[in-house]
Amino acid sequence: MATYSRALPIAPVVLLLAISTSSNANEDKSINAKAQMMENGLRDSVLDKSNPTKWSLSQRMAHFNVPGVSIAVIENYKVVFAKGYGLKEAGTAQPVDENTVFSVGSLSKVATAAAVLSLTSQKQIALDTDVNTYLKQWRVPASQYTNIDKVTLRGILSHTAGLSLWGFPDFEPHEKTPTVLETLKGTGLSRTKPVRTFYQPGTSWRYSGGGTTIIQLLFEDVLKQPFEIATEDLLFKPLKMTRSTFENPLPKEFGNIAKAHDASGKLEAKPRGWHTFPEMAASGLWSTPSDYAHLMIALMKSYQGNHNYLEHGLAQQMMTEVGFGKFGLGPKMSGAGELRRFRHGGSNQSYKAWMEGHLNLGTGLVVFTNGSNGDDLYEEIRRAVADAFDWPFYRPFYRYEPAINAKWLNQFTGAFTVSGDKYTALERGFISADEPRPKTRYFSLKNNTLYVGQRALVPIAPNQFVLQGDDVEEQTYVEFIQNTQGQFETVIVREGANSVVASKDMAERLN
């Protein structure tokens, strides 16, 4: 493992004021006003128009049992606000500040992708070459699925390479951890199955942390360095990310570390207070929101052709969807024109993280938390930031207030089959790790509430619904279409600029 030797910045005891890159007093005042609005403007995705409820950040941290939060906001391609809230460890007097590091889960994959593209620009690897060309210690096993199309870095980064293994468990401080070879082979100390192909590369989409772990080994084989050392030169040093590392276990000497907490807000991973993430490329990054924002700004500017971290063409490829999914080369993509954006969530056992960058607006957000319920919290924070900084995203839906009776709602129940192979929010909770995606969605009625699977739908019109509390990926709504005989046999799921059509199964139409 690498030894941490970078100088630690001196952290303030308590961060009382927003950190603004602007020297203009009026701008500072404006940013602080927006920050206060954000801190008191957390809300749900659907509001009652007659009584729109909002909460303070401290109220919702207590509600979700999340001890610590750190936030960075980007405006005009600069970090204009960065602040820590709460505690590094519940029950102590150790505050989170701007320099506190968090485990960021799968946000690691975007950082890894940036390092891959940096290495690509050096002509040491190529995106469309069979990865087995570069691998020495282990190779992607041959299978019936790789006879025609091979596993490539483009496929791995966009999760279209046909690879298995969605994610990984965290390791306690006292536990020995698997090597990258053991993880890929599913042997030794590994707790997961071996990484394998289970569909023809390029023919579908399947999220794969196993694929990203192949990149971890590829760096070792190509650069003759451990992954956590290689990324220092490829990523952290060029972007001045002085409070970021892939080193696992994270040494105490790194300092100012947010500790892990469970869903009730109790300390986990005792006695040290944080887990180990040996699958570093997929989920092992430690960082601060400000540091991570430096990466996002470099990617956004490279996309605009105004930064030398990535070649313009590579940055454009990174921010373009590949195949059937919503992923570019690392980040998840959405929106069109001015609203074009990239984002990713991170979810290790006791840390939840979120980032999003708005490519043509030069704005963005990073939120890191140290509690298992942090994803519920960062959804509300994201809405509050968008409202306070007047971003054209995540406008609230308003509940359709007239009562809708069960007879009307019952028209929307039954099995609807999706056409095509597109991924939508309705699939979350339906997909198992290594199986083909089901195309049928089941709508049911319980206590005068419409459900898709186990997820409640909130009416915003008599025939339009939104998923309760779900707009992190996109503002998603479901619209049932009436035919000329007054029957609802079609449903359209809209997510931003994308839409998926599903039709009621024929047997149910006849009943």
XYZ file of C-alpha atoms in Angstrom, residues 14-313:
300
model
C -15.481 25.299 12.934
C -16.337 26.508 9.435
C -18.673 29.399 10.130
C -18.815 31.133 6.772
C -19.316 30.005 3.186
C -16.079 29.801 1.206
C -16.351 31.974 -1.873
C -13.800 32.249 -4.657
C -15.042 35.753 -5.402
C -13.329 38.775 -3.843
C -16.336 40.927 -4.539
C -18.167 41.700 -1.298
C -21.553 41.852 -3.024
C -21.034 38.433 -4.563
C -19.994 37.046 -1.175
C -23.165 38.490 0.316
C -25.262 36.954 -2.447
C -23.666 33.535 -2.014
C -24.198 33.631 1.747
C -27.845 34.603 1.234
C -28.308 31.670 -1.152
C -26.560 29.365 1.316
C -28.938 30.388 4.087
C -31.884 29.814 1.765
C -30.529 26.354 0.963
C -29.924 25.522 4.626
C -33.590 26.218 5.362
C -35.164 25.017 2.117
C -35.007 21.222 2.119
C -38.180 19.703 0.676
C -39.805 16.689 -0.917
C -40.085 16.305 -4.692
C -43.896 16.658 -4.544
C -45.487 19.480 -2.561
C -49.009 20.267 -1.417
C -49.700 23.567 -3.160
C -51.817 24.855 -0.297
C -49.197 23.963 2.325
C -45.700 23.425 0.860
C -43.550 22.034 3.680
C -39.852 22.868 3.962
C -37.258 21.921 6.579
C -33.857 23.091 7.784
C -30.756 21.036 7.078
C -30.199 20.407 10.780
C -33.774 19.124 11.138
C -33.341 16.640 8.300
C -29.898 15.492 9.463
C -31.532 14.600 12.786
C -34.539 13.028 11.024
C -32.343 10.752 8.884
C -29.768 10.088 11.646
C -26.914 11.461 9.543
C -24.242 12.982 11.822
C -22.182 14.794 9.186
C -22.609 16.426 5.778
C -20.271 18.372 3.508
C -21.417 20.395 0.487
C -19.683 22.196 -2.386
C -21.477 24.300 -5.003
C -20.033 25.236 -8.403
C -21.047 28.411 -10.243
C -19.350 29.779 -13.374
C -16.884 26.856 -13.274
C -15.687 27.831 -9.777
C -16.320 26.538 -6.268
C -18.321 29.404 -4.779
C -19.532 27.672 -1.631
C -18.108 24.900 0.527
C -19.145 24.078 4.040
C -19.248 21.222 6.520
C -22.183 20.535 8.833
C -22.542 18.329 11.876
C -20.015 15.902 13.280
C -17.353 13.504 12.064
C -18.421 11.148 14.859
C -21.787 11.185 16.617
C -21.606 12.071 20.300
C -18.319 13.953 20.007
C -17.429 17.611 19.515
C -15.518 16.945 16.282
C -17.083 19.134 13.562
C -17.123 18.356 9.849
C -15.323 21.097 7.922
C -14.377 21.754 4.327
C -11.285 19.507 4.570
C -13.015 16.488 6.145
C -12.700 13.428 3.890
C -15.517 10.972 3.207
C -15.779 7.647 1.445
C -17.586 8.456 -1.812
C -18.593 4.999 -3.062
C -19.263 4.787 -6.781
C -18.286 8.388 -7.411
C -14.919 6.594 -7.525
C -15.896 5.269 -10.960
C -16.010 8.745 -12.519
C -12.590 9.596 -11.053
C -11.279 6.269 -12.352
C -12.748 7.020 -15.781
C -10.965 10.390 -15.844
C -7.676 8.645 -15.066
C -8.352 6.097 -17.841
C -8.963 8.863 -20.374
C -5.840 10.676 -19.234
C -3.857 7.490 -19.849
C -5.644 7.095 -23.193
C -4.479 10.552 -24.256
C -0.909 9.404 -23.539
C -1.437 6.594 -26.098
C -0.629 3.908 -23.518
C -4.057 2.311 -23.868
C -6.948 2.526 -26.340
C -10.680 2.562 -25.642
C -11.695 0.007 -28.279
C -8.941 -2.603 -27.908
C -9.653 -5.968 -26.296
C -8.695 -5.407 -22.615
C -7.035 -8.829 -22.569
C -4.338 -7.224 -24.743
C -3.242 -5.225 -21.679
C -3.916 -7.715 -18.881
C -1.039 -9.945 -17.730
C -1.985 -11.398 -14.321
C -5.562 -12.351 -15.230
C -7.667 -12.253 -18.358
C -11.407 -11.899 -18.990
C -12.496 -15.535 -19.401
C -13.512 -16.498 -22.923
C -17.190 -17.360 -23.279
C -19.940 -17.777 -25.847
C -20.632 -14.041 -25.427
C -17.157 -12.872 -26.461
C -16.809 -14.857 -29.697
C -17.696 -11.815 -31.802
C -17.371 -8.659 -29.678
C -14.647 -8.348 -27.048
C -14.611 -6.573 -23.701
C -13.142 -3.078 -24.155
C -12.530 -0.051 -21.953
C -15.307 1.824 -23.738
C -17.678 -0.978 -22.813
C -16.431 -1.178 -19.226
C -16.695 2.573 -18.612
C -20.236 2.716 -20.027
C -21.381 -0.566 -18.405
C -22.109 -2.144 -21.789
C -19.265 -4.705 -21.779
C -21.438 -7.673 -20.777
C -19.757 -8.010 -17.364
C -21.202 -9.221 -14.063
C -20.870 -8.116 -10.438
C -22.876 -5.005 -9.623
C -21.119 -4.016 -6.361
C -19.091 -5.098 -3.344
C -19.360 -5.454 0.442
C -17.401 -3.229 2.816
C -14.718 -4.722 5.075
C -14.438 -4.138 8.823
C -11.160 -2.814 10.299
C -10.157 -6.216 11.732
C -10.844 -8.143 8.514
C -8.278 -9.108 5.948
C -9.148 -7.954 2.448
C -8.922 -9.684 -0.938
C -6.377 -8.764 -3.566
C -7.676 -7.446 -6.865
C -6.923 -10.870 -8.387
C -8.969 -12.644 -5.706
C -11.908 -10.306 -6.356
C -11.792 -10.895 -10.108
C -11.440 -14.671 -9.676
C -13.937 -14.911 -6.804
C -11.389 -16.828 -4.717
C -9.478 -16.438 -1.444
C -10.826 -13.612 0.701
C -13.280 -12.416 -1.956
C -16.943 -12.332 -0.908
C -18.282 -12.048 -4.425
C -18.593 -14.329 -7.418
C -15.973 -14.216 -10.172
C -16.249 -11.503 -12.796
C -17.559 -12.978 -16.039
C -19.458 -12.038 -19.169
C -23.139 -12.924 -19.198
C -24.318 -11.206 -22.393
C -22.723 -10.163 -25.662
C -20.749 -6.934 -25.206
C -22.451 -3.927 -26.741
C -25.924 -5.469 -26.959
C -27.346 -4.248 -23.645
C -26.584 -2.267 -20.494
C -25.700 -3.656 -17.066
C -24.043 -1.744 -14.228
C -20.817 -3.526 -13.321
C -18.438 -2.721 -10.497
C -16.691 -5.904 -11.555
C -15.805 -4.255 -14.846
C -14.309 -1.240 -13.084
C -12.196 -3.618 -10.976
C -10.658 -4.910 -14.210
C -9.401 -1.346 -14.743
C -7.717 -1.487 -11.333
C -5.724 -4.524 -12.450
C -5.094 -3.056 -15.904
C -3.363 -0.033 -14.351
C -1.096 -2.348 -12.383
C -0.219 -4.383 -15.488
C 0.330 -1.421 -17.823
C 1.992 1.053 -15.445
C 3.731 -1.445 -13.136
C 2.369 0.486 -10.144
C -0.396 -0.104 -7.619
C -3.602 1.616 -8.651
C -3.548 4.037 -5.719
C -0.038 5.210 -6.700
C -0.772 5.463 -10.431
C -3.765 7.722 -9.831
C -1.630 10.217 -7.927
C 0.164 11.189 -11.141
C -2.802 10.692 -13.481
C -5.444 12.458 -11.421
C -4.742 14.007 -8.045
C -1.541 15.927 -8.716
C -2.615 17.454 -12.074
C -5.911 18.626 -10.564
C -4.456 19.692 -7.195
C -6.733 17.292 -5.333
C -4.646 17.340 -2.149
C -7.310 15.746 0.064
C -8.103 12.750 -2.137
C -6.712 9.226 -2.258
C -7.595 5.703 -3.350
C -5.474 4.212 -0.563
C -7.291 1.493 1.419
C -7.431 1.050 4.310
C -7.250 4.796 4.746
C -4.470 5.483 7.301
C -5.284 7.481 10.431
C -2.419 9.798 9.472
C -4.523 11.155 6.606
C -6.416 13.030 9.284
C -9.798 14.756 9.494
C -11.818 11.677 8.529
C -15.618 11.402 8.694
C -16.500 8.173 10.485
C -19.115 5.626 9.420
C -22.610 5.495 10.956
C -25.516 3.095 10.521
C -29.174 3.891 9.833
C -29.784 4.748 13.503
C -26.820 7.122 13.571
C -24.560 4.838 15.620
C -20.825 4.517 14.952
C -19.815 1.562 12.796
C -16.520 -0.118 11.862
C -15.218 0.072 15.416
C -12.750 0.813 16.828
C -11.227 2.711 13.896
C -14.515 4.118 12.659
C -14.291 3.501 8.905
C -14.366 0.532 6.569
C -11.912 -0.681 3.947
C -12.809 -0.765 0.246
C -10.294 -3.005 -1.569
C -12.094 -2.613 -4.933
C -10.570 0.856 -5.086
C -11.330 1.801 -8.686
C -15.021 1.011 -8.231
C -15.707 2.279 -4.711
C -12.517 3.132 -2.798
C -12.022 6.887 -3.268
C -11.728 9.172 -0.225
C -12.219 12.861 -0.951
C -13.784 16.178 0.039
C -16.542 17.949 -1.934
C -14.168 20.794 -2.817
C -11.535 18.384 -4.111
C -14.076 16.419 -6.102
C -15.461 19.670 -7.505
C -11.979 20.380 -8.933
C -12.296 17.168 -10.954
C -15.784 18.114 -12.138
C -14.679 21.591 -13.196
C -11.762 20.132 -15.156
C -14.131 17.732 -16.925
C -16.674 20.459 -17.714
C -13.991 22.803 -19.028
C -12.406 19.988 -21.061
C -15.838 19.314 -22.564
C -15.970 22.990 -23.566
C -12.438 22.792 -24.998
C -11.119 25.142 -22.312
C -8.942 22.858 -20.163
C -5.865 20.783 -20.862
C -6.643 17.906 -18.489
C -8.494 15.940 -21.180
C -8.350 16.375 -24.932
C -11.536 18.018 -26.177
C -12.543 14.962 -28.217
